[in-house]
Tab-separated table of C-alpha atoms in Angstrom:
chain	number	residue	atom	x	y	z
B	1	MET	CA	5.826	-7.101	-25.396
B	2	LYS	CA	7.018	-5.237	-22.288
B	3	ILE	CA	4.996	-2.204	-23.305
B	4	LYS	CA	1.834	-4.326	-23.642
B	5	ALA	CA	2.407	-5.899	-20.226
B	6	THR	CA	2.919	-2.479	-18.643
B	7	ILE	CA	-0.300	-1.158	-20.201
B	8	ALA	CA	-2.199	-4.237	-18.977
B	9	ILE	CA	-0.914	-3.780	-15.408
B	10	LEU	CA	-1.790	-0.086	-15.375
B	11	THR	CA	-5.259	-0.836	-16.758
B	12	LEU	CA	-5.857	-3.510	-14.119
B	13	PHE	CA	-4.731	-1.125	-11.378
B	14	SER	CA	-7.027	1.641	-12.613
B	15	VAL	CA	-9.974	-0.771	-12.550
B	16	THR	CA	-9.349	-2.434	-9.175
B	17	ILE	CA	-8.584	0.797	-7.352
B	18	LYS	CA	-12.271	1.667	-7.658
B	19	ALA	CA	-13.114	-0.985	-5.044
B	20	GLN	CA	-10.389	-0.595	-2.418
B	21	GLU	CA	-10.465	0.772	1.114
B	22	ILE	CA	-7.877	1.588	3.759
B	23	ASN	CA	-9.106	1.537	7.362
B	24	PHE	CA	-7.762	2.333	10.811
B	25	LYS	CA	-9.318	0.700	13.856
B	26	ILE	CA	-9.330	0.716	17.639
B	27	ASN	CA	-11.042	-1.793	19.894
B	28	GLY	CA	-11.338	-2.693	23.539
B	29	GLY	CA	-12.780	-5.297	25.891
B	30	PRO	CA	-11.789	-8.401	27.886
B	31	SER	CA	-8.622	-9.601	26.197
B	32	GLY	CA	-6.074	-12.226	27.234
B	33	ILE	CA	-5.633	-15.944	27.919
B	34	LEU	CA	-8.569	-18.203	28.664
B	35	TYR	CA	-7.148	-20.744	31.132
B	36	ASP	CA	-8.381	-24.273	31.833
B	37	SER	CA	-6.977	-25.330	35.207
B	38	ASN	CA	-8.021	-27.862	37.859
B	39	ILE	CA	-6.177	-26.133	40.704
B	40	GLY	CA	-6.465	-22.464	39.843
B	41	ASP	CA	-8.619	-19.748	38.337
B	42	GLY	CA	-7.635	-17.407	35.543
B	43	LYS	CA	-9.551	-14.236	34.711
B	44	LEU	CA	-9.479	-12.005	31.657
B	45	LYS	CA	-8.876	-8.311	32.218
B	46	PHE	CA	-9.484	-5.288	30.024
B	47	GLY	CA	-7.279	-4.967	26.971
B	48	GLY	CA	-7.470	-3.452	23.543
B	49	GLY	CA	-5.820	-2.960	20.222
B	50	ILE	CA	-5.180	-0.781	17.213
B	51	GLY	CA	-4.709	-1.756	13.598
B	52	VAL	CA	-4.497	-0.763	9.983
B	53	GLY	CA	-6.286	-2.739	7.294
B	54	TYR	CA	-6.864	-3.020	3.564
B	55	THR	CA	-10.086	-4.270	1.963
B	56	TYR	CA	-10.664	-5.150	-1.679
B	57	PHE	CA	-14.342	-5.306	-2.655
B	58	PHE	CA	-14.854	-7.561	-5.673
B	59	SER	CA	-18.623	-6.906	-5.733
B	60	ASP	CA	-21.139	-4.484	-4.228
B	61	HIS	CA	-21.531	-6.752	-1.185
B	62	TRP	CA	-18.428	-8.915	-0.807
B	63	GLY	CA	-14.807	-8.126	-0.120
B	64	ILE	CA	-11.626	-9.605	1.366
B	65	SER	CA	-9.499	-7.801	3.941
B	66	THR	CA	-6.113	-8.097	5.620
B	67	GLY	CA	-3.770	-5.849	7.589
B	68	VAL	CA	-1.791	-5.692	10.837
B	69	ASP	CA	-3.201	-5.538	14.390
B	70	VAL	CA	-1.394	-4.743	17.635
B	71	THR	CA	-3.088	-5.908	20.841
B	72	TYR	CA	-2.487	-5.396	24.570
B	73	ASN	CA	-3.713	-8.300	26.707
B	74	GLN	CA	-4.072	-8.760	30.475
B	75	ASN	CA	-4.832	-11.628	32.843
B	76	SER	CA	-4.823	-12.606	36.471
B	77	PHE	CA	-4.304	-16.154	37.749
B	78	GLU	CA	-4.751	-17.476	41.293
B	79	LEU	CA	-3.800	-20.874	42.686
B	80	ASP	CA	-6.111	-22.609	45.118
B	81	ASN	CA	-4.832	-22.511	48.703
B	82	GLY	CA	-3.542	-25.843	49.946
B	83	THR	CA	-2.164	-26.801	46.518
B	84	THR	CA	1.307	-28.293	46.400
B	85	ILE	CA	3.308	-28.103	43.160
B	86	THR	CA	5.913	-30.858	42.824
B	87	THR	CA	8.839	-31.106	40.398
B	88	TYR	CA	12.109	-33.053	40.364
B	89	GLU	CA	15.320	-31.162	41.146
B	90	VAL	CA	18.951	-31.841	42.069
B	91	ASP	CA	20.464	-30.266	45.205
B	92	ASP	CA	23.973	-28.918	45.734
B	93	GLN	CA	25.158	-32.441	46.610
B	94	THR	CA	23.854	-33.776	43.259
B	95	SER	CA	21.107	-35.711	45.010
B	96	ALA	CA	17.748	-35.936	43.246
B	97	PHE	CA	14.651	-35.009	45.212
B	98	GLU	CA	11.050	-33.865	44.850
B	99	TYR	CA	10.818	-30.101	45.162
B	100	GLN	CA	7.492	-29.255	46.800
B	101	VAL	CA	6.097	-25.715	46.803
B	102	THR	CA	2.956	-25.016	48.835
B	103	PRO	CA	1.847	-21.391	48.366
B	104	THR	CA	-0.780	-19.384	50.231
B	105	ASN	CA	-2.713	-16.646	48.402
B	106	TYR	CA	-0.598	-17.135	45.301
B	107	LYS	CA	-1.529	-14.729	42.489
B	108	GLU	CA	-0.090	-13.617	39.173
B	109	GLU	CA	-0.767	-10.420	37.219
B	110	GLN	CA	0.052	-11.103	33.566
B	111	HIS	CA	0.195	-9.076	30.378
B	112	PHE	CA	1.659	-9.325	26.892
B	113	ILE	CA	1.574	-7.546	23.526
B	114	GLY	CA	0.654	-9.434	20.377
B	115	PHE	CA	0.940	-8.758	16.652
B	116	ALA	CA	-1.745	-10.325	14.443
B	117	ILE	CA	-2.301	-10.642	10.685
B	118	PRO	CA	-5.979	-11.136	9.742
B	119	LEU	CA	-7.472	-12.620	6.583
B	120	MET	CA	-11.226	-12.122	6.538
B	121	MET	CA	-14.213	-12.058	4.234
B	122	GLN	CA	-16.469	-9.029	4.560
B	123	TYR	CA	-20.122	-8.685	3.611
B	124	ARG	CA	-22.032	-5.390	3.535
B	125	THR	CA	-25.554	-4.367	2.628
B	126	SER	CA	-27.390	-1.042	2.756
B	127	ILE	CA	-30.177	-0.556	5.302
B	128	ALA	CA	-30.540	3.229	4.759
B	129	SER	CA	-29.249	5.861	2.359
B	130	GLN	CA	-26.137	6.564	4.450
B	131	THR	CA	-25.981	3.389	6.579
B	132	GLN	CA	-24.841	-0.181	5.934
B	133	LEU	CA	-24.861	-3.421	7.935
B	134	TYR	CA	-21.593	-5.357	7.741
B	135	PHE	CA	-20.223	-8.762	8.787
B	136	GLY	CA	-16.644	-9.985	8.805
B	137	PHE	CA	-15.460	-13.544	9.404
B	138	GLY	CA	-12.212	-15.404	8.926
B	139	GLY	CA	-8.996	-16.061	10.799
B	140	LYS	CA	-5.867	-14.494	12.225
B	141	ILE	CA	-2.401	-15.599	13.143
B	142	MET	CA	-0.998	-13.904	16.237
B	143	PHE	CA	2.660	-13.598	17.170
B	144	PRO	CA	2.756	-12.839	20.909
B	145	GLY	CA	5.586	-11.117	22.672
B	146	LYS	CA	6.849	-12.432	25.996
B	147	GLN	CA	4.334	-12.591	28.810
B	148	THR	CA	5.314	-10.414	31.777
B	149	VAL	CA	4.368	-12.031	35.098
B	150	LYS	CA	4.200	-10.288	38.451
B	151	ALA	CA	3.794	-13.071	41.057
B	152	SER	CA	3.070	-12.726	44.771
B	153	ALA	CA	2.142	-14.910	47.758
B	154	SER	CA	1.569	-14.240	51.427
B	155	GLU	CA	3.530	-17.431	52.163
B	156	LEU	CA	5.622	-20.039	50.347
B	157	GLN	CA	6.463	-23.338	52.030
B	158	LEU	CA	9.454	-24.831	50.214
B	159	SER	CA	10.207	-28.486	50.980
B	160	GLY	CA	12.349	-31.329	49.621
B	161	TYR	CA	11.400	-34.978	49.719
B	162	TYR	CA	14.171	-37.541	49.212
B	163	PRO	CA	12.460	-40.811	48.239
B	164	ASP	CA	15.593	-42.961	48.652
B	165	MET	CA	15.729	-42.042	52.309
B	166	ASN	CA	11.992	-41.363	52.772
B	167	LEU	CA	13.045	-37.975	54.187
B	168	LEU	CA	11.107	-34.710	54.033
B	169	VAL	CA	13.181	-31.576	54.624
B	170	ASP	CA	11.074	-28.450	55.249
B	171	ASP	CA	13.227	-26.339	57.577
B	172	LEU	CA	16.760	-26.063	56.284
B	173	PRO	CA	17.071	-22.440	55.042
B	174	SER	CA	20.732	-22.682	54.134
B	175	HIS	CA	19.869	-25.325	51.508
B	176	GLY	CA	16.742	-23.626	50.170
B	177	PHE	CA	14.086	-25.313	52.318
B	178	GLY	CA	11.815	-23.418	54.657
B	179	LYS	CA	9.098	-20.778	54.814
B	180	VAL	CA	9.085	-17.446	52.936
B	181	THR	CA	6.505	-14.759	53.778
B	182	ASN	CA	5.226	-11.760	51.791
B	183	TRP	CA	7.005	-12.945	48.696
B	184	GLN	CA	6.833	-11.302	45.260
B	185	ASP	CA	8.872	-11.388	42.075
B	186	LYS	CA	8.697	-10.668	38.323
B	187	THR	CA	9.564	-12.825	35.339
B	188	THR	CA	8.876	-13.220	31.619
B	189	VAL	CA	7.566	-16.298	29.830
B	190	SER	CA	7.783	-17.082	26.104
B	191	LEU	CA	4.534	-17.840	24.250
B	192	ASP	CA	3.801	-19.714	21.035
B	193	PRO	CA	2.064	-18.192	17.969
B	194	ALA	CA	-1.667	-18.864	17.872
B	195	PHE	CA	-4.218	-19.375	15.115
B	196	MET	CA	-7.565	-17.702	15.791
B	197	LEU	CA	-11.102	-17.553	14.475
B	198	SER	CA	-12.401	-13.986	14.107
B	199	PHE	CA	-15.825	-12.457	13.705
B	200	GLU	CA	-17.059	-8.869	13.621
B	201	THR	CA	-20.349	-7.144	12.892
B	202	GLY	CA	-21.917	-3.700	13.141
B	203	LEU	CA	-23.043	-0.658	11.201
B	204	THR	CA	-21.233	1.749	8.883
B	205	PHE	CA	-22.111	5.429	8.594
B	206	LYS	CA	-21.066	7.624	5.673
B	207	LEU	CA	-19.223	10.663	7.034
B	208	ALA	CA	-18.078	12.077	3.696
B	209	GLU	CA	-17.939	11.035	0.068
B	210	LYS	CA	-14.973	8.698	0.668
B	211	THR	CA	-15.056	8.262	4.446
B	212	LYS	CA	-17.020	5.737	6.544
B	213	LEU	CA	-17.285	5.092	10.276
B	214	TYR	CA	-17.576	1.443	11.294
B	215	THR	CA	-19.107	0.729	14.720
B	216	GLY	CA	-19.712	-2.726	16.104
B	217	LEU	CA	-18.547	-5.782	18.025
B	218	TYR	CA	-15.689	-8.237	17.512
B	219	VAL	CA	-14.594	-11.662	18.840
B	220	ASP	CA	-11.219	-13.409	18.438
B	221	TYR	CA	-10.875	-16.994	19.738
B	222	GLY	CA	-7.649	-19.013	19.734
B	223	LEU	CA	-7.618	-22.508	18.230
B	224	THR	CA	-4.158	-23.406	19.570
B	225	ASP	CA	-2.450	-23.111	22.954
B	226	LEU	CA	-0.251	-20.137	23.713
B	227	ALA	CA	1.849	-22.106	26.248
B	228	LYS	CA	5.132	-23.431	24.876
B	229	GLU	CA	5.629	-27.195	24.983
B	230	THR	CA	8.433	-27.246	27.547
B	231	ALA	CA	9.230	-29.472	30.483
B	232	ASN	CA	7.152	-28.702	33.564
B	233	THR	CA	8.714	-26.170	35.866
B	234	ASN	CA	7.684	-25.261	39.364
B	235	ILE	CA	6.086	-21.892	40.070
B	236	VAL	CA	9.335	-20.790	41.763
B	237	ALA	CA	12.898	-21.877	41.062
B	238	TYR	CA	14.854	-23.975	43.567
B	239	ASN	CA	17.755	-22.074	45.137
B	240	PRO	CA	20.252	-24.436	46.889
B	241	ASN	CA	22.038	-21.483	48.484
B	242	GLY	CA	19.217	-20.205	50.667
B	243	LEU	CA	15.778	-18.629	50.797
B	244	ASP	CA	16.832	-15.220	49.599
B	245	ASN	CA	15.925	-14.121	46.077
B	246	ILE	CA	13.466	-16.910	45.319
B	247	GLN	CA	12.699	-16.404	41.618
B	248	ALA	CA	9.312	-16.829	39.950
B	249	ASN	CA	8.838	-19.121	36.938
B	250	GLY	CA	5.148	-18.479	36.257
B	251	THR	CA	2.297	-20.960	35.956
B	252	ILE	CA	1.574	-21.137	32.215
B	253	GLY	CA	4.502	-23.489	31.477
B	254	ASN	CA	3.395	-26.125	33.984
B	255	GLY	CA	1.034	-28.635	32.392
B	256	LYS	CA	-0.127	-29.874	35.813
B	257	ILE	CA	-1.410	-26.390	36.636
B	258	VAL	CA	-2.688	-25.214	33.250
B	259	GLN	CA	-4.211	-27.773	30.888
B	260	GLU	CA	-5.217	-25.275	28.159
B	261	SER	CA	-4.304	-21.674	27.394
B	262	ARG	CA	-6.421	-20.304	24.533
B	263	TYR	CA	-6.559	-16.692	23.444
B	264	LEU	CA	-9.844	-14.806	23.761
B	265	SER	CA	-10.668	-11.187	23.019
B	266	ALA	CA	-14.094	-9.585	22.606
B	267	GLY	CA	-15.554	-6.118	22.842
B	268	ILE	CA	-16.411	-2.932	20.991
B	269	GLN	CA	-14.683	-1.857	17.798
B	270	LEU	CA	-14.470	1.398	15.843
B	271	LYS	CA	-12.989	1.732	12.366
B	272	LEU	CA	-12.496	4.661	10.028
B	273	GLY	CA	-12.480	3.613	6.375
B	274	PHE	CA	-11.134	5.684	3.497
B	275	SER	CA	-12.205	4.656	-0.004
B	276	LEU	CA	-9.650	4.719	-2.815
B	277	ALA	CA	-12.346	4.868	-5.488
B	278	LYS	CA	-11.931	7.460	-8.213
B	279	ASP	CA	-14.509	10.207	-8.522
B	280	LYS	CA	-17.040	9.580	-11.262
B	281	PRO	CA	-17.987	12.578	-13.433
B	282	GLU	CA	-21.536	13.745	-12.922
B	283	PRO	CA	-23.823	12.918	-15.824
B	284	VAL	CA	-25.000	15.930	-17.792
B	285	GLN	CA	-28.620	15.726	-18.733
B	286	GLN	CA	-28.935	16.377	-22.444
B	287	THR	CA	-31.513	15.614	-25.049
B	288	ALA	CA	-30.952	14.765	-28.659
B	289	GLU	CA	-31.006	17.531	-31.244
B	290	PRO	CA	-34.343	17.276	-33.063
B	291	VAL	CA	-34.279	16.742	-36.774
B	292	GLN	CA	-36.286	19.329	-38.642
B	293	PRO	CA	-38.787	17.721	-41.024
B	294	GLN	CA	-38.243	18.355	-44.699
B	295	ALA	CA	-40.990	20.230	-46.514
B	296	GLU	CA	-42.808	17.931	-48.830
B	297	THR	CA	-43.955	18.957	-52.290
B	298	ALA	CA	-46.712	17.289	-54.190
B	299	PRO	CA	-45.587	15.160	-57.156
B	300	VAL	CA	-46.042	16.696	-60.594
B	301	GLN	CA	-47.837	14.558	-63.078
B	302	LYS	CA	-46.690	14.824	-66.625
B	303	GLU	CA	-50.133	14.217	-68.148
B	304	ALA	CA	-51.776	17.211	-66.534
B	305	PRO	CA	-50.500	20.033	-64.356
B	306	VAL	CA	-51.780	20.111	-60.813
B	307	GLN	CA	-51.676	22.802	-58.236
B	308	GLN	CA	-48.631	22.630	-55.922
B	309	LYS	CA	-49.370	21.934	-52.260
B	310	VAL	CA	-48.201	24.767	-50.065
B	311	VAL	CA	-46.398	23.573	-46.880
B	312	GLU	CA	-45.836	25.930	-44.010
B	313	THR	CA	-42.208	26.117	-42.954
B	314	PRO	CA	-41.757	25.992	-39.143
B	315	PRO	CA	-40.378	29.175	-37.672
B	316	ALA	CA	-36.662	29.207	-37.119
B	317	LYS	CA	-35.545	28.479	-33.561
B	318	LYS	CA	-34.342	31.531	-31.726
B	319	GLU	CA	-30.837	31.053	-30.348
B	320	LEU	CA	-29.909	32.602	-27.006
B	321	THR	CA	-27.395	35.385	-27.281
B	322	THR	CA	-24.126	35.432	-25.391
B	323	GLU	CA	-25.447	38.250	-23.200
B	324	GLU	CA	-28.561	36.205	-22.315
B	325	ARG	CA	-26.476	33.150	-21.452
B	326	ASN	CA	-24.139	35.183	-19.251
B	327	TYR	CA	-27.111	36.775	-17.496
B	328	ILE	CA	-28.420	33.325	-16.556
B	329	GLU	CA	-25.205	31.404	-15.830
B	330	LYS	CA	-22.438	33.776	-14.841
B	331	GLN	CA	-23.685	35.154	-11.526
B	332	PRO	CA	-24.976	32.636	-8.887
B	333	LEU	CA	-28.264	33.352	-7.115
B	334	ALA	CA	-27.354	34.465	-3.595
B	335	PHE	CA	-29.015	32.933	-0.485
B	336	GLN	CA	-26.756	34.681	2.005
B	337	GLU	CA	-28.729	34.132	5.207
B	338	ILE	CA	-28.014	30.870	7.109
B	339	GLY	CA	-30.703	28.285	6.405
B	340	ASN	CA	-32.649	30.556	4.014
B	341	THR	CA	-34.483	28.541	1.338
B	342	SER	CA	-36.891	31.238	0.091
B	343	VAL	CA	-36.619	33.471	-2.964
B	344	THR	CA	-35.898	37.040	-1.832
B	345	PRO	CA	-37.290	40.153	-3.619
B	346	GLU	CA	-33.828	40.802	-5.060
B	347	LEU	CA	-33.726	37.304	-6.540
B	348	ALA	CA	-37.322	37.566	-7.776
B	349	SER	CA	-36.549	40.474	-10.104
B	350	ARG	CA	-33.667	38.575	-11.649
B	351	LEU	CA	-35.684	35.368	-11.971
B	352	ASP	CA	-38.418	37.340	-13.781
B	353	GLU	CA	-35.899	38.283	-16.489
B	354	ILE	CA	-34.555	34.706	-16.618
B	355	ALA	CA	-38.113	33.396	-17.131
B	356	LYS	CA	-38.598	35.762	-20.096
B	357	ILE	CA	-35.375	34.513	-21.685
B	358	LEU	CA	-36.316	30.852	-21.181
B	359	LYS	CA	-39.755	31.442	-22.723
B	360	SER	CA	-38.100	32.739	-25.889
B	361	ASN	CA	-36.330	29.416	-26.420
B	362	LYS	CA	-38.272	26.356	-25.323
B	363	ASP	CA	-35.558	24.000	-26.607
B	364	THR	CA	-33.245	24.842	-23.714
B	365	ASP	CA	-33.296	23.028	-20.353
B	366	LEU	CA	-31.906	24.317	-17.074
B	367	ASN	CA	-29.764	22.545	-14.445
B	368	ILE	CA	-30.427	24.108	-11.009
B	369	THR	CA	-27.898	23.283	-8.249
B	370	GLY	CA	-28.095	24.385	-4.594
B	371	TYR	CA	-25.086	24.951	-2.298
B	372	THR	CA	-24.412	25.844	1.358
B	373	CYS	CA	-21.496	26.892	3.541
B	374	ASP	CA	-19.872	24.397	5.939
B	375	ILE	CA	-22.058	25.225	8.961
B	376	GLY	CA	-24.075	22.148	10.020
B	377	THR	CA	-23.903	18.455	9.138
B	378	GLU	CA	-23.285	17.164	5.636
B	379	LYS	CA	-26.732	15.542	5.492
B	380	ARG	CA	-28.508	18.725	6.621
B	381	ASN	CA	-26.566	20.859	4.133
B	382	LEU	CA	-27.548	18.563	1.258
B	383	GLU	CA	-31.196	19.006	2.272
B	384	ILE	CA	-30.880	22.808	2.428
B	385	GLY	CA	-29.127	22.888	-0.963
B	386	MET	CA	-31.975	20.906	-2.523
B	387	LYS	CA	-34.628	23.157	-0.924
B	388	ARG	CA	-32.912	26.227	-2.410
B	389	ALA	CA	-32.849	24.629	-5.858
B	390	GLN	CA	-36.524	23.691	-5.445
B	391	ALA	CA	-37.447	27.258	-4.453
B	392	VAL	CA	-35.893	28.603	-7.657
B	393	SER	CA	-37.641	25.916	-9.739
B	394	ASP	CA	-41.026	26.659	-8.125
B	395	TYR	CA	-40.664	30.379	-8.826
B	396	LEU	CA	-39.783	29.826	-12.498
B	397	GLN	CA	-42.634	27.332	-12.856
B	398	ASN	CA	-45.062	29.975	-11.572
B	399	LYS	CA	-43.710	32.241	-14.298
B	400	GLY	CA	-44.608	29.710	-16.989
B	401	ILE	CA	-41.467	27.571	-17.309
B	402	GLU	CA	-42.306	23.871	-17.602
B	403	SER	CA	-41.059	21.723	-14.698
B	404	SER	CA	-39.837	19.104	-17.196
B	405	ARG	CA	-37.243	21.599	-18.421
B	406	MET	CA	-35.698	22.053	-14.965
B	407	HIS	CA	-33.383	19.466	-13.362
B	408	LEU	CA	-32.550	19.875	-9.683
B	409	PHE	CA	-29.311	19.000	-7.875
B	410	SER	CA	-27.705	19.662	-4.486
B	411	LYS	CA	-24.002	19.800	-3.665
B	412	GLY	CA	-24.480	20.903	-0.027
B	413	GLU	CA	-21.238	22.162	1.485
B	414	SER	CA	-19.036	20.507	-1.163
B	415	GLU	CA	-17.491	22.590	-3.963
B	416	PRO	CA	-17.497	25.966	-2.162
B	417	LEU	CA	-17.203	29.045	-4.370
B	418	VAL	CA	-14.591	30.496	-1.996
B	419	PRO	CA	-12.872	29.039	1.103
B	420	ASN	CA	-15.149	29.041	4.163
B	421	THR	CA	-12.487	30.795	6.200
B	422	PRO	CA	-12.531	33.592	7.134
B	423	ALA	CA	-16.176	33.636	8.257
B	424	GLU	CA	-16.906	36.601	5.978
B	425	ASN	CA	-16.640	34.209	2.995
B	426	LYS	CA	-19.403	31.851	4.147
B	427	PRO	CA	-22.365	33.897	2.769
B	428	LEU	CA	-20.859	33.688	-0.749
B	429	ASN	CA	-21.120	29.881	-0.623
B	430	ARG	CA	-24.875	29.941	0.146
B	431	ARG	CA	-26.043	30.054	-3.460
B	432	VAL	CA	-27.828	28.464	-6.408
B	433	THR	CA	-26.183	28.091	-9.814
B	434	LEU	CA	-27.968	27.849	-13.174
B	435	VAL	CA	-26.522	25.974	-16.171
B	436	LEU	CA	-28.221	25.926	-19.570
B	437	VAL	CA	-28.519	22.581	-21.402
B	438	ASP	CA	-29.137	22.953	-25.121
B	439	GLY	CA	-30.419	20.570	-27.722
B	440	LYS	CA	-33.846	19.435	-26.564
C-alpha cells in the first residue's frame, strides 16, 4: 500500500511540475499609510519592495500564486498650526489635569518595513508570439514592523489645566509647563497587521525557453487600520521634572488626530519568472512504411485452361548505403560568416551530390535545421537559422528534390555544436544539419 501511495505522489508531482513557475520581483512607487485626519495632512512618499513568488497554472490561462513580499514604506504627517492636543495626565503631586500641547510647524517623517503574504489569481493570454497580457487579483496579509517616527516642531507650548481650581499653568518649567523651541525627537510606534486588496496587470515577454519578464503596474489597498487600538496619547509625553528631554509619542495612536490609517501602495513592477516545466521531446516527422501490393494471378478454371495474366513486379526500392547516409548527415553545412543565409560555392558542390543521393531513393525525407552562434537576440537568431534552412531547401528543390520531402526547423543559438567561448568557436555554430527520415 505504501509503495502504491509513493508512486501516486511521484506521478502527481511529475504532472503538476509542468505548470509551475518561480518568480522574483521588484516594485516601486508611493507606498505608506493613507491618513484620514481633520487636523492634519499625511502624504505618501516613495517606497518599494522585493519578493519571491510561486505560481501554479491549472490551465493555459488561469493560475494561483503566493509567496513572500518585503516592503519599505514612507510617510510624512503635518499638524495644522493652532491645533491643541489635550489628554489627561497626573502631575508629581498626584493631581489630575488636562495636558495641553499646542505645536507650531509640527511635522513627522515616518517609515516602516512590512512583510506580506499574497494569495492571488492570475490570468494570462497571448497577444503575440512572444508576448502575453496578464492580470492578477486577490489579497494579502501584511505584518508591519514598528513605525519609526522622527518628529520636529519650531515651537511647543506645554500647558496644564486644573479643572477643580479652574487654573491654567503655562509657565512653570520646573513642573513641565512652558515653551520649548526648535524641538525634535525620535520614537517607534507599534502597528497592527493589515488585510489588503491587491491588483496587478501588464505584459510578459519571453526571454528564453523557460524565462519570462513581467512588466506592469500594481496596487495594494488596506482594508483595516494599521493603528493599534490603544488609549489616546498626546503627541509628546508629559515630563513633571522639567522641559528637558521632551519625548515624542507620534500621532498615529491618537484617535482625535488620525481617524483612519489605511495602507496604500501603487507603482511600477518588474518580475522575472522561471518555468519549472519539463522539456518536451521534439516530434520526429515520419511517414508510415508503405505496404507493397501482392502480385495477383488470374484464377485457373478447371474446365478449360486459360492463359495466365502477367503482372509486372515493381522494382525493388534502393536502400541508401552507410557511406551515403554519413555523407549527408555526419558533417554539418557550414555558414561561417555572421548573418550569412546564402549557399556558398563550397556548399553548392556538396549539395549537388546530396541531391543525386536523394533522387536515388524517393522514399526518404530530410529534416533541415538551421543554427547560429550567440551573437544577437534570440528572436533574430531563430530567424537567421530558419533562413539558412530555407536556403538549403531552395537549392535542393532547384536540383529536383520535392519540397514535400523537406521539413524545415530552426534552433537559433540553442544547442551549440561547441561552446561559444572562445570567439574562435563561434563560426562552427553557424551551420545547417541534415537528418534523413526513412519510411515514406
